[in-house]
Tab-separated table of C-alpha atoms in Angstrom:
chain	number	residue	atom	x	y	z
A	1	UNK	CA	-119.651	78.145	-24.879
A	2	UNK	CA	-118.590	74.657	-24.115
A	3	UNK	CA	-121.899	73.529	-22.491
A	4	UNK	CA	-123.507	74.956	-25.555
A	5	UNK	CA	-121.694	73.016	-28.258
A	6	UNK	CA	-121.574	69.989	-25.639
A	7	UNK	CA	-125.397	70.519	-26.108
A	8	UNK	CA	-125.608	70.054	-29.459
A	9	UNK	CA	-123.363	67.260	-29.409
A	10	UNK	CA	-120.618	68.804	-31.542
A	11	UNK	CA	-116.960	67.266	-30.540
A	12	UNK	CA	-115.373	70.037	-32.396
A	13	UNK	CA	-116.699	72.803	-33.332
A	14	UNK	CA	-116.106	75.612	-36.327
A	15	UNK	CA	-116.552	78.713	-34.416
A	16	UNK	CA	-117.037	82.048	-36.108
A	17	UNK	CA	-116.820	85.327	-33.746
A	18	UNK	CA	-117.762	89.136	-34.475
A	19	UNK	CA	-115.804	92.081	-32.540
A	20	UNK	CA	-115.642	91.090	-29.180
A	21	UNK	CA	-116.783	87.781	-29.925
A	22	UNK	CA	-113.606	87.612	-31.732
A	23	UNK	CA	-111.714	87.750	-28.249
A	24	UNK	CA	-114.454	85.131	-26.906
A	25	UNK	CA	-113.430	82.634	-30.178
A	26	UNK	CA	-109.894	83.136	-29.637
A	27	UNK	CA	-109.736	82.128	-25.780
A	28	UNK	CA	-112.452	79.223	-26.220
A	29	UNK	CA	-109.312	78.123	-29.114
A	30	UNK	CA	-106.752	78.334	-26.719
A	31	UNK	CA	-108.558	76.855	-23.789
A	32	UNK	CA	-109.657	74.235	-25.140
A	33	UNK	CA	-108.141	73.454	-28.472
A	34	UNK	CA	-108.824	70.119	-28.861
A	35	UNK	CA	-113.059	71.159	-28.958
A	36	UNK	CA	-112.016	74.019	-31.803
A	37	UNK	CA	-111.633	73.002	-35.875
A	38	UNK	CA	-111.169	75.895	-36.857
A	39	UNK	CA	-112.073	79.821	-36.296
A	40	UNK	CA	-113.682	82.532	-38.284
A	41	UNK	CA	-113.133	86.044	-36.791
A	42	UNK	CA	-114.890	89.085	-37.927
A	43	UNK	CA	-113.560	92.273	-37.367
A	44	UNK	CA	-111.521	91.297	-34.515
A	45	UNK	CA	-109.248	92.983	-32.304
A	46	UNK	CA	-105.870	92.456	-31.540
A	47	UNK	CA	-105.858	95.037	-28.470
A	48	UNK	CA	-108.188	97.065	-27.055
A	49	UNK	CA	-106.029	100.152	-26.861
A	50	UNK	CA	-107.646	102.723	-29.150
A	51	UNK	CA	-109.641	105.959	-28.778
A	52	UNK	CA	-113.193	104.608	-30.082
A	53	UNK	CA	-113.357	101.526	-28.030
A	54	UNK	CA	-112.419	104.460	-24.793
A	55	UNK	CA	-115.048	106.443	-25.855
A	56	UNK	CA	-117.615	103.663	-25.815
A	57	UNK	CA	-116.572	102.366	-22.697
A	58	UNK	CA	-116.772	106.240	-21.298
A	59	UNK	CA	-120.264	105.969	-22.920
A	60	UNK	CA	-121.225	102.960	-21.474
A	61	UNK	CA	-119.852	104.104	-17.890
A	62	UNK	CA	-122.691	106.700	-17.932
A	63	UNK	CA	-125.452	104.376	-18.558
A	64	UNK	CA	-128.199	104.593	-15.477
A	65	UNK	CA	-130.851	102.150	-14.847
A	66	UNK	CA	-131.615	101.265	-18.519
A	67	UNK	CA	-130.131	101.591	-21.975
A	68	UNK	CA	-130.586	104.797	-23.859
A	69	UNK	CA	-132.360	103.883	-27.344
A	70	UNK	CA	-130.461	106.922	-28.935
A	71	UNK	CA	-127.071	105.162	-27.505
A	72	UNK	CA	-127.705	101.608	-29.064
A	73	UNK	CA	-129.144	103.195	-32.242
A	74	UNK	CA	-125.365	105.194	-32.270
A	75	UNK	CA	-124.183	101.628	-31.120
A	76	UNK	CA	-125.346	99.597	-33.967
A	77	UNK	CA	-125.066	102.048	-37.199
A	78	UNK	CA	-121.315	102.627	-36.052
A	79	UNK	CA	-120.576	98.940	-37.266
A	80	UNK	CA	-122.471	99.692	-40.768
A	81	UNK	CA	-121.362	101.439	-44.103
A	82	UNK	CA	-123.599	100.069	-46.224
A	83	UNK	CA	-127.422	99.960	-45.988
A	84	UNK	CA	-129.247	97.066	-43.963
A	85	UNK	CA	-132.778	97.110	-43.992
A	86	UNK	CA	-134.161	98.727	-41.304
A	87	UNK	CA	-136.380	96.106	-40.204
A	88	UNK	CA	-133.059	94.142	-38.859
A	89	UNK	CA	-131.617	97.434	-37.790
A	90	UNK	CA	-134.779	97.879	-35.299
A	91	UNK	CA	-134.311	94.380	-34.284
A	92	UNK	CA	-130.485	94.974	-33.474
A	93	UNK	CA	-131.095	97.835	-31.264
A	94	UNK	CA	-134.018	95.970	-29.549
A	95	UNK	CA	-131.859	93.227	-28.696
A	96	UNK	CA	-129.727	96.000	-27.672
A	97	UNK	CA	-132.131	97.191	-25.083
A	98	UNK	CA	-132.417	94.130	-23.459
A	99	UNK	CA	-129.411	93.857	-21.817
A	100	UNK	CA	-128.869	96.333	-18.769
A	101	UNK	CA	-126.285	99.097	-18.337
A	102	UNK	CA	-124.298	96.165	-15.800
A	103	UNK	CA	-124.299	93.923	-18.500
A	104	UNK	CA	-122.705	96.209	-21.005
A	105	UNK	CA	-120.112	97.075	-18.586
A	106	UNK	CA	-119.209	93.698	-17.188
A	107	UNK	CA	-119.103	92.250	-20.940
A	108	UNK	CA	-117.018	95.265	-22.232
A	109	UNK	CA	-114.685	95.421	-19.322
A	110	UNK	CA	-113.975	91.639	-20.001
A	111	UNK	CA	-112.978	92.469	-23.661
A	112	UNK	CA	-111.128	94.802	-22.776
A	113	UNK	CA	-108.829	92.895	-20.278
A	114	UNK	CA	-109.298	90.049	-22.505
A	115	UNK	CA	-105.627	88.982	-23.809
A	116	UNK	CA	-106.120	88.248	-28.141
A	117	UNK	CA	-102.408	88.470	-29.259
A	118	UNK	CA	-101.575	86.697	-26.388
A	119	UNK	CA	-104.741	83.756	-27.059
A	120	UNK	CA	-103.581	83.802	-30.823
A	121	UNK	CA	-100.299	82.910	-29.781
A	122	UNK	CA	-101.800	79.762	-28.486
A	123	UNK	CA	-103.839	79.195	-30.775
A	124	UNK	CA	-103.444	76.063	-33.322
A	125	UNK	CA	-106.497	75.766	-35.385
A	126	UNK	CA	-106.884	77.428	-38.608
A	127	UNK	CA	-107.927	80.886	-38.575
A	128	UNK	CA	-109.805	83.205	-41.076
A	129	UNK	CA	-109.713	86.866	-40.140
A	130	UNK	CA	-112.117	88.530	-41.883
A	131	UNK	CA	-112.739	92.177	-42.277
A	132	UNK	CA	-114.997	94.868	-43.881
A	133	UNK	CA	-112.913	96.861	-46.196
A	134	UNK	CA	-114.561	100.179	-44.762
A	135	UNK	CA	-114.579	98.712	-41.185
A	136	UNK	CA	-113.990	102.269	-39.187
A	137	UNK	CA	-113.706	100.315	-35.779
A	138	UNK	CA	-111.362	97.991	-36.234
A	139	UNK	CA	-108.251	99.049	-37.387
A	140	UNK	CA	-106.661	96.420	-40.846
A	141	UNK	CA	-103.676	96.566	-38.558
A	142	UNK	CA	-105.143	94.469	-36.063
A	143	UNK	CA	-105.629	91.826	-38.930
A	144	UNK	CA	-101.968	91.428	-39.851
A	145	UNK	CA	-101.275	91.484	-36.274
A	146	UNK	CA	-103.588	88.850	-35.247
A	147	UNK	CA	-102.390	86.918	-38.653
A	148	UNK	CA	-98.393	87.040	-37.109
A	149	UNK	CA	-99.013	85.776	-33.654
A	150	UNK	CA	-101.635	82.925	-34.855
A	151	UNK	CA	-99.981	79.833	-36.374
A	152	UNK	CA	-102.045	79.064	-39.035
A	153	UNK	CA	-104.585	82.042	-40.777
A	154	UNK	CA	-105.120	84.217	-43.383
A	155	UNK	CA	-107.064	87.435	-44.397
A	156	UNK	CA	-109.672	87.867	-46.585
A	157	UNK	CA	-111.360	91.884	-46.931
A	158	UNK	CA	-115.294	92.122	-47.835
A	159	UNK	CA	-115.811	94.676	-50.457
A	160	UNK	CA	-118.523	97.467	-49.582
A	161	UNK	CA	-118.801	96.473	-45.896
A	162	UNK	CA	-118.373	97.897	-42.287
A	163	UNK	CA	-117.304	96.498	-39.191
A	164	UNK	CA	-120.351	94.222	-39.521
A	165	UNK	CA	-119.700	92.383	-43.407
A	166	UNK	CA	-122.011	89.355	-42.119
A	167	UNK	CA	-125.163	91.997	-41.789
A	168	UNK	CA	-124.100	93.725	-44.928
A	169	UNK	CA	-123.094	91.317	-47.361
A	170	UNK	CA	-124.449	88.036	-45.828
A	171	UNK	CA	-124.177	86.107	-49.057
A	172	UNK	CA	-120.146	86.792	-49.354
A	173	UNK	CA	-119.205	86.612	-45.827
A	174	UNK	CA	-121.167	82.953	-46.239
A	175	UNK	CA	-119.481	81.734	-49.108
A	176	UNK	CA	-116.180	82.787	-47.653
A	177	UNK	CA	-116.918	80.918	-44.437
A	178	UNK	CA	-118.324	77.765	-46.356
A	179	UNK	CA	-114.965	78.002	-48.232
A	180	UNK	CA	-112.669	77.771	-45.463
A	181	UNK	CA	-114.653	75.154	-43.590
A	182	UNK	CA	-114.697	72.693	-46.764
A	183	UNK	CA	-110.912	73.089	-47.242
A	184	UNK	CA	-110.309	71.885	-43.342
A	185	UNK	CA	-113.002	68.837	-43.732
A	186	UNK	CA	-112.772	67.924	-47.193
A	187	UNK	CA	-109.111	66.522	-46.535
A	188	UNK	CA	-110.358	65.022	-43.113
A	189	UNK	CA	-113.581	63.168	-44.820
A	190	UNK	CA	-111.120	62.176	-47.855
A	191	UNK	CA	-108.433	60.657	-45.649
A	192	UNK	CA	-111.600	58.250	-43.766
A	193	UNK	CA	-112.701	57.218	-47.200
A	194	UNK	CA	-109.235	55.690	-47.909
A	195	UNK	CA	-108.121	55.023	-44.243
């Protein structure tokens, strides 16, 4: 992740997570906060200690030598309550494909012995948690805990969404991001024009 933004050139960076990129955000912010403006986390977690993220990891412990299409399929529509056109849907599980049963495991056995509360205790920049209001996967209790270990956030729900509001409702889940980022730089660009 650092490479990447060191890449582009970006000193520091808004970064905006989904699930268990959520946990991925949250360490990069406490490894490193001095490269992180702010965060944006969708759906996150503040634990991995619940019977659906079990069952997909009891899933994803059967997986042979490639993906199941049926499993992804399962995989992707669990993060969806309202309707996405199918077009991305198809492209979702493709992407899905790609990656081999060792890959799933490695990356979901990292989440899961990832540490959020304890990276959100860390954690200085300015966080937006952000959740689908009909998210079934991660619980709205994870939000308020997340919220009361990190030093600085708030929570904001997206009406008529699942556990994946930026495929759902794109256009709300933008403006709510472009909100929060313009409060934390319009002060910073106001202050140079009078420093």
């Amino acid at each position: 992740l650092e490479a990447f933004v060191d890449a582009l050139e970006v000193g520091r960076a808004h970064l905006v997570g989904h699930s268990m990129g959520a946990a991925l955000a949250l360490a990069a912010a406490a490894a490193r906060p001095e490269r992180v403006a702010s965060l944006t986390l969708i759906g996150g977690f503040a634990c991995c200690d619940l019977p659906t993220i079990a069952d997909l990891a009891a899933a994803v412990a059967e997986l042979q030598d490639a993906v199941d299409p049926e499993f992804a399929l399962a995989f992707q529509e669990s993060a969806i309550h309202h309707m996405i056109p199918q077009r991305f849907l198809e492209a979702a599980v493709r992407e899905s494909l790609r990656c081999p049963p060792h890959v799933w495991r490695s990356a979901l056995r990292g989440w899961i012995e990832a540490q959020a509360l304890a990276a959100a205790r860390v954690c200085q920049a300015p966080v937006l948690l952000m959740r689908g209001e009909h998210d079934r996967l991660a619980p709205a209790e994870h939000q308020i805990m997340l919220r009361d270990a990190l030093a600085s956030a708030r929570v904001l729900s997206v009406p008529g969404a699942g556990h994946a509001p930026h495929w759902e409702r794109p256009e709300a889940v933008a403006a709510m991001l472009c909100a929060f980022v313009c409060e934390i730089e319009e002060p910073a660009i106001a202050y140079s024009a009078f420093a």
